[in-house]
XYZ file of C-alpha atoms in Angstrom:
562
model
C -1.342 98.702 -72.380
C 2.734 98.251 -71.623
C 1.972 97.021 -68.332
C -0.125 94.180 -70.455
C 2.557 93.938 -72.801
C 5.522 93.332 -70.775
C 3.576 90.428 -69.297
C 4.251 88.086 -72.021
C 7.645 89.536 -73.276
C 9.535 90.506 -70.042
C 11.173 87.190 -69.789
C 12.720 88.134 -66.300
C 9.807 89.413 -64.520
C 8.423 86.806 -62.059
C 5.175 87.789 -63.282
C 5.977 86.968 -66.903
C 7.268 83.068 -65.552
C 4.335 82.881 -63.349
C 1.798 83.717 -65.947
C 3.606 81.797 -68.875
C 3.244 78.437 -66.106
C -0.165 78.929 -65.376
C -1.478 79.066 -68.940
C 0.795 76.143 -70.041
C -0.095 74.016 -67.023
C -4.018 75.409 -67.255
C -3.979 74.595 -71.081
C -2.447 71.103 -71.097
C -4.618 69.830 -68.107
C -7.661 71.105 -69.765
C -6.784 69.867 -73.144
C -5.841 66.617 -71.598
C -9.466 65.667 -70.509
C -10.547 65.662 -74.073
C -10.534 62.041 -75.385
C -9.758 60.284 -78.536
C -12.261 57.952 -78.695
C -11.959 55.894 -75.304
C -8.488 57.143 -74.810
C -7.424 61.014 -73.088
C -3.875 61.818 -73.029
C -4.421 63.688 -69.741
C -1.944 65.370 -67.544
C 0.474 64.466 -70.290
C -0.708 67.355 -72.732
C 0.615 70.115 -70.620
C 4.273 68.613 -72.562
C 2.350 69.432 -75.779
C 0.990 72.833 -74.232
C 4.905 74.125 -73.436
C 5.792 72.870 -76.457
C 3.786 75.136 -78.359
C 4.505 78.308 -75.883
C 8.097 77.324 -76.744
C 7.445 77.526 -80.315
C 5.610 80.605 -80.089
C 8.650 82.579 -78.374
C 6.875 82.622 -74.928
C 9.958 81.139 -72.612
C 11.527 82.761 -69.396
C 15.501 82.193 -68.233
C 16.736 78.973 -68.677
C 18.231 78.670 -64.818
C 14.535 79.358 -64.019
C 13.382 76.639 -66.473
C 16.132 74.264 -65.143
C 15.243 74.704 -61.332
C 11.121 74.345 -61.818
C 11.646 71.449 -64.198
C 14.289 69.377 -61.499
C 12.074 70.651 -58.941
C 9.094 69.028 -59.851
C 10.613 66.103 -61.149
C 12.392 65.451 -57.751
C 9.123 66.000 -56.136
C 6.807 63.641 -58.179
C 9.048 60.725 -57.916
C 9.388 61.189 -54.293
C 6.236 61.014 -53.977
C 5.204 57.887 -56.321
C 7.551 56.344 -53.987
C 6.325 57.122 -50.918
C 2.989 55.590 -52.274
C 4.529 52.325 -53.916
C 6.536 51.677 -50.856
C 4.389 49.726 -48.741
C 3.487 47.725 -51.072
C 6.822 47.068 -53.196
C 8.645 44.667 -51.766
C 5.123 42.536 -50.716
C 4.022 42.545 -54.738
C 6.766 39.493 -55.147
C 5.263 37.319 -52.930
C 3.273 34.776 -54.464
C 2.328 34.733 -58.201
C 3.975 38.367 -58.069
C 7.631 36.670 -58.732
C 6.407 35.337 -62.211
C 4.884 38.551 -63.120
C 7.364 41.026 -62.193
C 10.219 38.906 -64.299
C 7.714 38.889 -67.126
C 7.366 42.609 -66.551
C 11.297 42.936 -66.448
C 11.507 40.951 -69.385
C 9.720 43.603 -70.967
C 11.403 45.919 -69.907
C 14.333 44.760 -71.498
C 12.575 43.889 -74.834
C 11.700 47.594 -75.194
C 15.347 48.822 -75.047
C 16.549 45.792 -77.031
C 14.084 46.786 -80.031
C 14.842 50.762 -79.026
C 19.121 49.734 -79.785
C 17.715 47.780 -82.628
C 15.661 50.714 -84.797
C 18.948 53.380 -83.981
C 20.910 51.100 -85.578
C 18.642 49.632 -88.376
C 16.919 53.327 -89.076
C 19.438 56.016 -88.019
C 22.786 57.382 -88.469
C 24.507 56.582 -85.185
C 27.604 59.076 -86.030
C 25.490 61.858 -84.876
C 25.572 61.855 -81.330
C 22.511 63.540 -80.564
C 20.621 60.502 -82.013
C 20.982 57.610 -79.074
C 19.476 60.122 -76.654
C 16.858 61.232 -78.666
C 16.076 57.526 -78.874
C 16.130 57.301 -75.252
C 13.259 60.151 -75.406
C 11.506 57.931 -77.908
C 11.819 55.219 -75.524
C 10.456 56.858 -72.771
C 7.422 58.167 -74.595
C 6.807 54.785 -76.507
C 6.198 53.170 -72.609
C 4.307 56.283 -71.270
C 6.872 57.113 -68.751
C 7.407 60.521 -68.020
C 9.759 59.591 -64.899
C 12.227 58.136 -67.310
C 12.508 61.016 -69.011
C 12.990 63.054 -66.384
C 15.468 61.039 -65.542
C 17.532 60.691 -68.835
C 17.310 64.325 -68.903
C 19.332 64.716 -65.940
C 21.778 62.355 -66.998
C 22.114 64.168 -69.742
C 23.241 66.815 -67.651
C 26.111 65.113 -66.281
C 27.284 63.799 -69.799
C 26.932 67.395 -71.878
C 28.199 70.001 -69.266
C 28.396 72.519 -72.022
C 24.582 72.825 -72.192
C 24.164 71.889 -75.412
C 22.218 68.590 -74.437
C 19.691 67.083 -77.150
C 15.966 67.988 -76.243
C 15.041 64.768 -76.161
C 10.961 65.695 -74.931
C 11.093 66.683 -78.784
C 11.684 61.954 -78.888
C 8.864 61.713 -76.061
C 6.211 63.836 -77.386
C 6.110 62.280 -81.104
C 5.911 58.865 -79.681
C 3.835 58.931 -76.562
C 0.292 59.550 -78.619
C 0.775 56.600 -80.136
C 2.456 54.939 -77.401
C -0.893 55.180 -75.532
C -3.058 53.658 -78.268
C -0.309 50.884 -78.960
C -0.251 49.454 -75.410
C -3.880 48.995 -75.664
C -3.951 47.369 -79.282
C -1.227 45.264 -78.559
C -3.294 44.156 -75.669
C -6.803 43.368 -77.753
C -4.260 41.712 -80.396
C -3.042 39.134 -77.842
C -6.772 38.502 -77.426
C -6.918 36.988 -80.347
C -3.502 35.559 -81.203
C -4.355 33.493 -77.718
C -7.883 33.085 -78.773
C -9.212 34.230 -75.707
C -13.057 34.376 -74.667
C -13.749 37.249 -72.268
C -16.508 35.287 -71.043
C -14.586 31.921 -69.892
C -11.712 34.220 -68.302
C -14.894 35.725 -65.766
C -15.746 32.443 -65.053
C -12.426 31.575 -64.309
C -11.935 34.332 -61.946
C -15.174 33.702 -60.062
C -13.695 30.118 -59.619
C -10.222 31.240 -58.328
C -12.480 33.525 -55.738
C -14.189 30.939 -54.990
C -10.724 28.359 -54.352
C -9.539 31.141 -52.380
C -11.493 30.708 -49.184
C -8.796 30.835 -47.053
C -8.412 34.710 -47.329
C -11.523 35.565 -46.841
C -12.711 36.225 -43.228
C -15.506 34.684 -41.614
C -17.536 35.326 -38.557
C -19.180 32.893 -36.382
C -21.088 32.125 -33.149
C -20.659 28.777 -31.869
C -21.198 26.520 -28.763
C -18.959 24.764 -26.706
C -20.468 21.326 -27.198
C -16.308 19.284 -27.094
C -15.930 17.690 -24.051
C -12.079 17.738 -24.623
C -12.130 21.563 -24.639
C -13.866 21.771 -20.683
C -10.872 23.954 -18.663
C -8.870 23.895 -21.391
C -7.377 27.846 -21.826
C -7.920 29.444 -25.488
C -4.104 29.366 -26.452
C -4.362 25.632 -25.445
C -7.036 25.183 -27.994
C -5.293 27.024 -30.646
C -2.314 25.175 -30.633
C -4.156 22.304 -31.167
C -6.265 23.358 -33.750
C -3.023 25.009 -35.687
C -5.209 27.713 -37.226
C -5.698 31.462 -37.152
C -8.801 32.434 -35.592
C -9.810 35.325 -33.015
C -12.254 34.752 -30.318
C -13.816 38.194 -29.838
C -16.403 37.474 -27.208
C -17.344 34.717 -24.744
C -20.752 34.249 -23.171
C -19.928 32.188 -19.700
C -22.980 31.658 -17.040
C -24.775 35.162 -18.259
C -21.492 37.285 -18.028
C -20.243 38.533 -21.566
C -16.055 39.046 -21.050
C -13.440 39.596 -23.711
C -11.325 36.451 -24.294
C -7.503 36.323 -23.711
C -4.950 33.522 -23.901
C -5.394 32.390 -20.543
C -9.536 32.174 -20.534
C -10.657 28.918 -19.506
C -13.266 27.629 -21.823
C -16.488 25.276 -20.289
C -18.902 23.149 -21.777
C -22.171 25.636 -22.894
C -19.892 28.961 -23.248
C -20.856 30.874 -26.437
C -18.391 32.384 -28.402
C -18.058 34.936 -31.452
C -15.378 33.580 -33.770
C -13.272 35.595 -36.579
C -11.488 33.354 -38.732
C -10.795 32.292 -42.707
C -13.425 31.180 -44.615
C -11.450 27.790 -45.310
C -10.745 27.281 -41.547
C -14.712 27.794 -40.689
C -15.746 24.223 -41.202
C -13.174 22.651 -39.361
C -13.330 25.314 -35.903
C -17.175 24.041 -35.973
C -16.743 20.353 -36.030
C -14.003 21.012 -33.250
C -15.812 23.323 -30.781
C -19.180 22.832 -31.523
C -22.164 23.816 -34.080
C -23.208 27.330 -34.802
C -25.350 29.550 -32.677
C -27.437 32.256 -33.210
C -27.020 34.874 -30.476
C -28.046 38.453 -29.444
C -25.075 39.920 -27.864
C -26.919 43.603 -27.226
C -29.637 41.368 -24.716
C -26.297 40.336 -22.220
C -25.641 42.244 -19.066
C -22.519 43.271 -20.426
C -23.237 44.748 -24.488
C -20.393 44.588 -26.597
C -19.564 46.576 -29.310
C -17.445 46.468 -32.465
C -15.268 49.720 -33.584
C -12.803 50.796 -36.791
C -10.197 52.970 -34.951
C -8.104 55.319 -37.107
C -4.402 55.108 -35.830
C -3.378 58.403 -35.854
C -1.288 59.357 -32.984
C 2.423 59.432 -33.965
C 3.667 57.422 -31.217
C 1.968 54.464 -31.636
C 3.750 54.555 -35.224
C 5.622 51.072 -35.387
C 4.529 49.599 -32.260
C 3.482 45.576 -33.473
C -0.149 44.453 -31.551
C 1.577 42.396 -28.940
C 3.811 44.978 -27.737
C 0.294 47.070 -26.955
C -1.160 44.308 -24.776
C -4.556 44.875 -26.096
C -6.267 42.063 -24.485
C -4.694 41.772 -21.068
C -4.006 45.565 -20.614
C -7.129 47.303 -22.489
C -9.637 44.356 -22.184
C -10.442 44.313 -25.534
C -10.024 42.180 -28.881
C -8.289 43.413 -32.059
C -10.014 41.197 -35.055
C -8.417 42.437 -37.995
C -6.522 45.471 -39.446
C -7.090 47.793 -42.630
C -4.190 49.042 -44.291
C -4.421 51.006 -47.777
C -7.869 49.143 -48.439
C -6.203 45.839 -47.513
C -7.468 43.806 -44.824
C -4.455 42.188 -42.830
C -4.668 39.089 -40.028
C -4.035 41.074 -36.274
C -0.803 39.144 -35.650
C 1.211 39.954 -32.348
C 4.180 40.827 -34.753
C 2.485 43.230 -37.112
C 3.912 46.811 -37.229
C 1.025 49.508 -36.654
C 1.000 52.227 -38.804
C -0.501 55.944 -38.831
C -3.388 55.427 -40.904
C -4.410 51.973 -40.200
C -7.785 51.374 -39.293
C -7.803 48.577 -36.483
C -11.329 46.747 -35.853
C -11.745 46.210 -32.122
C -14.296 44.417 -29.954
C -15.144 44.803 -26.377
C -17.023 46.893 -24.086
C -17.592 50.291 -25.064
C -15.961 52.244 -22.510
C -12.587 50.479 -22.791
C -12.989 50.166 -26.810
C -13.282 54.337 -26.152
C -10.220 54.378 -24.028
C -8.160 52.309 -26.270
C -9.638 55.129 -29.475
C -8.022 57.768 -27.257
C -4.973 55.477 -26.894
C -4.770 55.194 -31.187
C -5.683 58.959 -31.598
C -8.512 57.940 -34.111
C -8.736 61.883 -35.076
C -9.105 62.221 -38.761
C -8.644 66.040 -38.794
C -5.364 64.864 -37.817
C -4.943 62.723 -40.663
C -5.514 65.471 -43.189
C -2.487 67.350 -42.347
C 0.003 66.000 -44.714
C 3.571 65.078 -42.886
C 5.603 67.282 -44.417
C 8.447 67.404 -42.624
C 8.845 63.809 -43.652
C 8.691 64.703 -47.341
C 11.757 67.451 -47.374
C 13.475 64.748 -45.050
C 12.978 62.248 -47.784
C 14.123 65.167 -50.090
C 17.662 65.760 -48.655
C 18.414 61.837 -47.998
C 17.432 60.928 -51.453
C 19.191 63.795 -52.810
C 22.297 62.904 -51.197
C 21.695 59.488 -51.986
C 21.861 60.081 -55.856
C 24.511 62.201 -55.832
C 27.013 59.264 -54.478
C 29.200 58.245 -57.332
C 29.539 54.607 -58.098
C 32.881 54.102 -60.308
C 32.437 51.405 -63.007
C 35.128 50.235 -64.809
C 34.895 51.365 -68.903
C 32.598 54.113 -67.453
C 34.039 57.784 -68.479
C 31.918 59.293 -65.688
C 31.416 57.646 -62.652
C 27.305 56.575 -62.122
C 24.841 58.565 -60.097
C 20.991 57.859 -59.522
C 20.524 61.511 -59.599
C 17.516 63.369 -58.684
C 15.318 60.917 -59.746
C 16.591 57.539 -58.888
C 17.806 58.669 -55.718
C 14.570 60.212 -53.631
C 12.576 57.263 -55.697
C 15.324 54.489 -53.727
C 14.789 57.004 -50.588
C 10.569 57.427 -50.529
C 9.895 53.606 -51.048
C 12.448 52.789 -48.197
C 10.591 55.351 -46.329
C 7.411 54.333 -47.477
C 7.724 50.809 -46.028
C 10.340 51.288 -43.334
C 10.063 55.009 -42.121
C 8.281 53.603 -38.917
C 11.211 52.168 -37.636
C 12.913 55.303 -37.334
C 9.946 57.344 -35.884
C 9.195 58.861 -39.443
C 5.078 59.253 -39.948
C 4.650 58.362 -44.057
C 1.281 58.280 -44.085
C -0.441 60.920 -46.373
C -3.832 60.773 -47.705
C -4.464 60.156 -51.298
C -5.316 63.505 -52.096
C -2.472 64.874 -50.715
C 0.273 62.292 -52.447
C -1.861 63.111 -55.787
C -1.774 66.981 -55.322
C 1.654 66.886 -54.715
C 2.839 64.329 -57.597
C 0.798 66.388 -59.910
C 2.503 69.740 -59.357
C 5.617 68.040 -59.550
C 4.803 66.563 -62.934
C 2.657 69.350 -64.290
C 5.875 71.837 -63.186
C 8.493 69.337 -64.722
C 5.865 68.641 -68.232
C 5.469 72.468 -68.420
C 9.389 73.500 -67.959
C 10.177 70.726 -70.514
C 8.245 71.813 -73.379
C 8.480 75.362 -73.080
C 12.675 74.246 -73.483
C 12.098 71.804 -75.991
C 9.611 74.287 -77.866
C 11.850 76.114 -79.522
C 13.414 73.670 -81.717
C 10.718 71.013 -81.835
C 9.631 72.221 -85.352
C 12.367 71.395 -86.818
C 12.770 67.937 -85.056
C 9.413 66.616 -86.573
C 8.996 68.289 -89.826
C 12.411 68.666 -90.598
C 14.058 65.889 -89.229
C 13.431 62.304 -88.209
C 9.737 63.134 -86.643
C 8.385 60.615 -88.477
C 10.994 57.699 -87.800
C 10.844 58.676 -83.892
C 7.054 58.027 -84.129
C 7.345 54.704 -86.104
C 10.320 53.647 -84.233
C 8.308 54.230 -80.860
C 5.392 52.303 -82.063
C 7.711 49.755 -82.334
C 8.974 49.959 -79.533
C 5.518 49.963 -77.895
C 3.973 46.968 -79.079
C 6.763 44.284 -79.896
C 7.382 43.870 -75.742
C 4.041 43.568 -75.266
C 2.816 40.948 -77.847
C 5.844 38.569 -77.058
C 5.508 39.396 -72.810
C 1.515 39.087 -73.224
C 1.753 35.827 -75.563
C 4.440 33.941 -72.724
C 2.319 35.418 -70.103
C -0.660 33.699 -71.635
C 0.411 30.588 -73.402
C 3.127 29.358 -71.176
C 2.167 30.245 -67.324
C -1.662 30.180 -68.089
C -2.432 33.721 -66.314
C -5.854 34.888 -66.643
C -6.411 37.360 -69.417
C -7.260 40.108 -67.302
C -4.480 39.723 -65.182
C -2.028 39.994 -68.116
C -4.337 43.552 -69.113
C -3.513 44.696 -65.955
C 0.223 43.265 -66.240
C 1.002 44.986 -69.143
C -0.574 48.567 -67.984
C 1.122 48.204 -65.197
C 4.764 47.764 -66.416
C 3.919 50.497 -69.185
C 2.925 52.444 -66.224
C -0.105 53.554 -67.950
C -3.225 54.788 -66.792
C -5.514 54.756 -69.267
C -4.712 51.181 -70.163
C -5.728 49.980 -66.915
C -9.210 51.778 -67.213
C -8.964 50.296 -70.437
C -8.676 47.073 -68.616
C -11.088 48.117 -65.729
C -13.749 48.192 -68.384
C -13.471 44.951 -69.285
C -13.920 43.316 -66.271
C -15.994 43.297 -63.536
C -13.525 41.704 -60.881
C -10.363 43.267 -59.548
C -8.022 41.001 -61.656
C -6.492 43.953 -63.713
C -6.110 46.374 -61.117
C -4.360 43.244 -59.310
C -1.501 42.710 -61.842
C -1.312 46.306 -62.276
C -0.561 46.803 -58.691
C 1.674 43.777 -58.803
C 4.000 45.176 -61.496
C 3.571 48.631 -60.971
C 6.153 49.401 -58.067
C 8.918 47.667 -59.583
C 8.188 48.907 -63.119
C 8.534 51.616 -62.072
C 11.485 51.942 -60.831
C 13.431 49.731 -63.329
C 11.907 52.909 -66.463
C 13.826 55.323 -64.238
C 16.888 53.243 -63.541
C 17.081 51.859 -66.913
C 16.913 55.796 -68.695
C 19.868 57.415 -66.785
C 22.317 54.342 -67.462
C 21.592 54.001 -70.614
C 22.686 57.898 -71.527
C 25.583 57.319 -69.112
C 26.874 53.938 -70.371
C 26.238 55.206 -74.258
C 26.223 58.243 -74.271
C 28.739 59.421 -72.215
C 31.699 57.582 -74.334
């Protein structure tokens, strides 16, 4: 029975550090799924989990601890960046400015009331206070990035070793944290006396308004006398709107359309354009048509290629000469669920899926062209990732001097592969990087990461965590971080609502997003039946995100390091 033994107490055996991982990380994860009425803490409870093997003695070598924890943090922000980055610096177009300063507002609410409760409820001659706050903090707004981040700051600031365990801050205020975000949220409900009901019809209206983004499809005649040998770049100048012509029916023969196609009266063409635009193309060309393409001479057919082949990465639609080169039309393109306009100047991307038109042997020839292999696909880039790795790892290790400072600032290992992996994300393409990963892949990876930092936390914290809660200020870190929680959100949620007018849902998904919390968008999901809240998560989310992680390391470097 040694052999047994020496499993759980021979600290130095890889065995030992391999075994005490996999029942933390096993434990938590399990744990996690069970829920609290609506609400599960999820991947989250594997801090809880090492917290208790910490408590219980079960540890292994602190280097050990150290590595796995920076490890893991270094690869789960590097890879929430690599999936925020396309979209990051598109979420402040539109509507998105107002919602991302809200969302920065709140931001800076929480770590206004956070500098308020040290100094109203603590003794700030104790050093290890402030970044136990910063803990709190990070827990009260469900961000586990932030922590990881303040931890490494903390690093920098108490060389000795002797830094606070701040996870002991985190893990008393997260639970609540997660039920706060979502209270705060029904109480705005009500302080804005909101019907659920009116804010669905509100949101089926907007749809409705917003007929310009929605495509339409079309067959019309050419009925316009004015249009007779005019070419199809003639006519859509003149029109000054965005539509594709896919397919023309002239004197039996069906062709594919380019700029230069001469259009007669009688031809019969297949249209792509907005929804708005529809009405306007019809009283301009002619009326609408039924017709049975499959019965012409020449059968046309319509095909979602998968770009996959590496070399086509960054190439924009005009530089491929689709129409004049291939013979074929590209209508539209899908990228990460969204449906973009085929513009001559947009950037293709592995893992776009581009819908083309035209006869079937050359829309086959143009599928070899794009690679369309999904096997392909699967095989996560990872050469790309440790890339990412190294330049965001040099990145954050750049000192910045700022005056007053005592140390000079560094984004670290989390701030710098975050910067790195959403630059990637949205510009890798442009120097021959592939980004794309499927979204099983970026979620296996960003949960080992997490699980590996969560675990390697608590089992450090673990050991003194006791004595924090019980002992100590426990209970003011979890009232504090309540605080914390929901005073943001009810003044952010009430402006949101009462001065800009959002839609209610909008603001749910707002406020989950800048908490960067999962279960209050399902939360929010719930509620509604349209994709509002997943919307203003979205919106938020990216630079939320990165503001948590930003906001923790300067913070313990500005205070904290004085």
């Amino acid at each position: 029975m040694d052999w047994f033994i020496k499993l759980f107490t021979a600290t130095d055996s890889v065995a030992h550090i391999a075994m005490l991982y996999a029942m933390v990380i096993a434990c938590g994860v399990l744990l996690g799924k069970i829920k609290f009425g609506k609400v599960a803490l999820g991947v989250t409870f594997v801090l809880f989990a090492g917290i208790l093997a910490g408590h219980l003695g079960l540890t292994a070598p602190l280097d050990i601890l150290t590595f796995l924890q920076d490890f893991g943090l270094i690869l789960f922000v590097f890879m929430i960046g690599l999936q925020v980055g396309p979209g990051f610096f598109e979420s402040f177009r539109k509507g998105g400015v107002t919602l991302n300063l809200l969302a920065s507002g709140a931001v800076l609410l929480n770590i206004i009331v956070m500098f308020a409760c040290y100094y109203c409820f603590f003794d700030t001659s104790n050093p290890n206070n402030l970044p136990m706050m910063v803990g709190t903090l990070c827990g009260a707004v469900t961000n586990t990035p932030g922590l990881g981040a303040a931890n490494e700051a903390l690093n920098s600031v108490f060389s000795n070793g002797q830094q606070p365990q701040i996870a002991s801050g985190y893990a008393c205020a997260y639970p609540l944290g997660v039920i706060g975000i979502i209270g705060a949220t029904i109480l705005i409900r009500y302080i804005c006396k909101v019907k659920l009901d009116h804010e669905e019809k509100l949101l089926e209206e907007e749809s409705a308004d917003n007929a310009h983004v929605k495509p339409h499809q079309m067959h019309l005649k050419v009925t316009n006398s004015y249009l007779a040998g005019r070419t199809l770049l003639q006519i859509h100048d003149f029109l000054n709107r965005d539509f594709v012509c896919s397919r023309i029916l002239h004197d039996g023969h069906v062709s594919i359309p380019n700029r230069n196609t001469v259009f007669e009266l009688g031809d019969q063409i297949f249209i792509v354009c907005a929804e708005a635009d529809a009405e306007a193309i019809i009283a301009f060309i002619g009326p609408e048509i039924e017709v049975d393409w499959e019965k012409q001479d020449q059968p046309m057919v319509s095909k979602r290629i998968l770009v996959t082949r590496p070399s086509i990465n960054g190439k924009t639609l005009g530089q491929m000469h689709f129409s004049s080169v291939y013979g074929v039309n590209v209508t539209r393109i899908t990228r990460q669920g969204i449906d973009l306009f085929a513009s001559p100047n947009l950037a293709l991307q592995v893992g776009d899926k581009i819908m083309v038109v035209g006869p079937e042997d050359l829309v086959n020839r143009v599928s070899d062209v794009l690679g369309n292999s999904i096997k392909r696909l699967n095989a996560p880039n990872i050469a790309t990732i440790f890339i990412g790795i190294i330049a965001g790892i040099i990145f954050g290790s750049l000192p910045f001097t700022i005056p007053g400072m005592p140390v000079p600032l560094k984004l670290g290992i989390a701030g710098g592969p975050l910067i790195i992996a959403i630059l990637i994300g949205r510009y890798g393409y442009k120097v021959h990087l592939v980004t794309y990963t499927t979204t099983s892949a970026n979620l296996m990876l960003r949960e080992i990461g997490l699980v590996l930092f969560l675990a390697s936390v608590g089992i450090k914290a673990g050991a003194g965590f006791w004595d924090t809660v019980v002992q100590g200020d426990g209970l003011k870190y979890v009232g504090t971080g309540f605080l914390i929680t929901i005073i943001p959100i009810l003044i952010i949620g009430t402006i949101a609502r009462l001065k800009y007018k959002f839609n209610y849902f909008t603001i749910m998904g707002m406020i989950a997003g800048t908490y960067t919390d999962p279960p209050a968008l399902a939360y929010a999901n719930q509620s509604c039946s349209k994709e509002a809240p997943a919307v203003g998560y979205s919106t938020v989310y990216p630079l939320s995100m990165f503001l948590r992680i930003l906001t923790a390391q300067i913070i313990i470097l500005l205070c904290c390091g004085m």
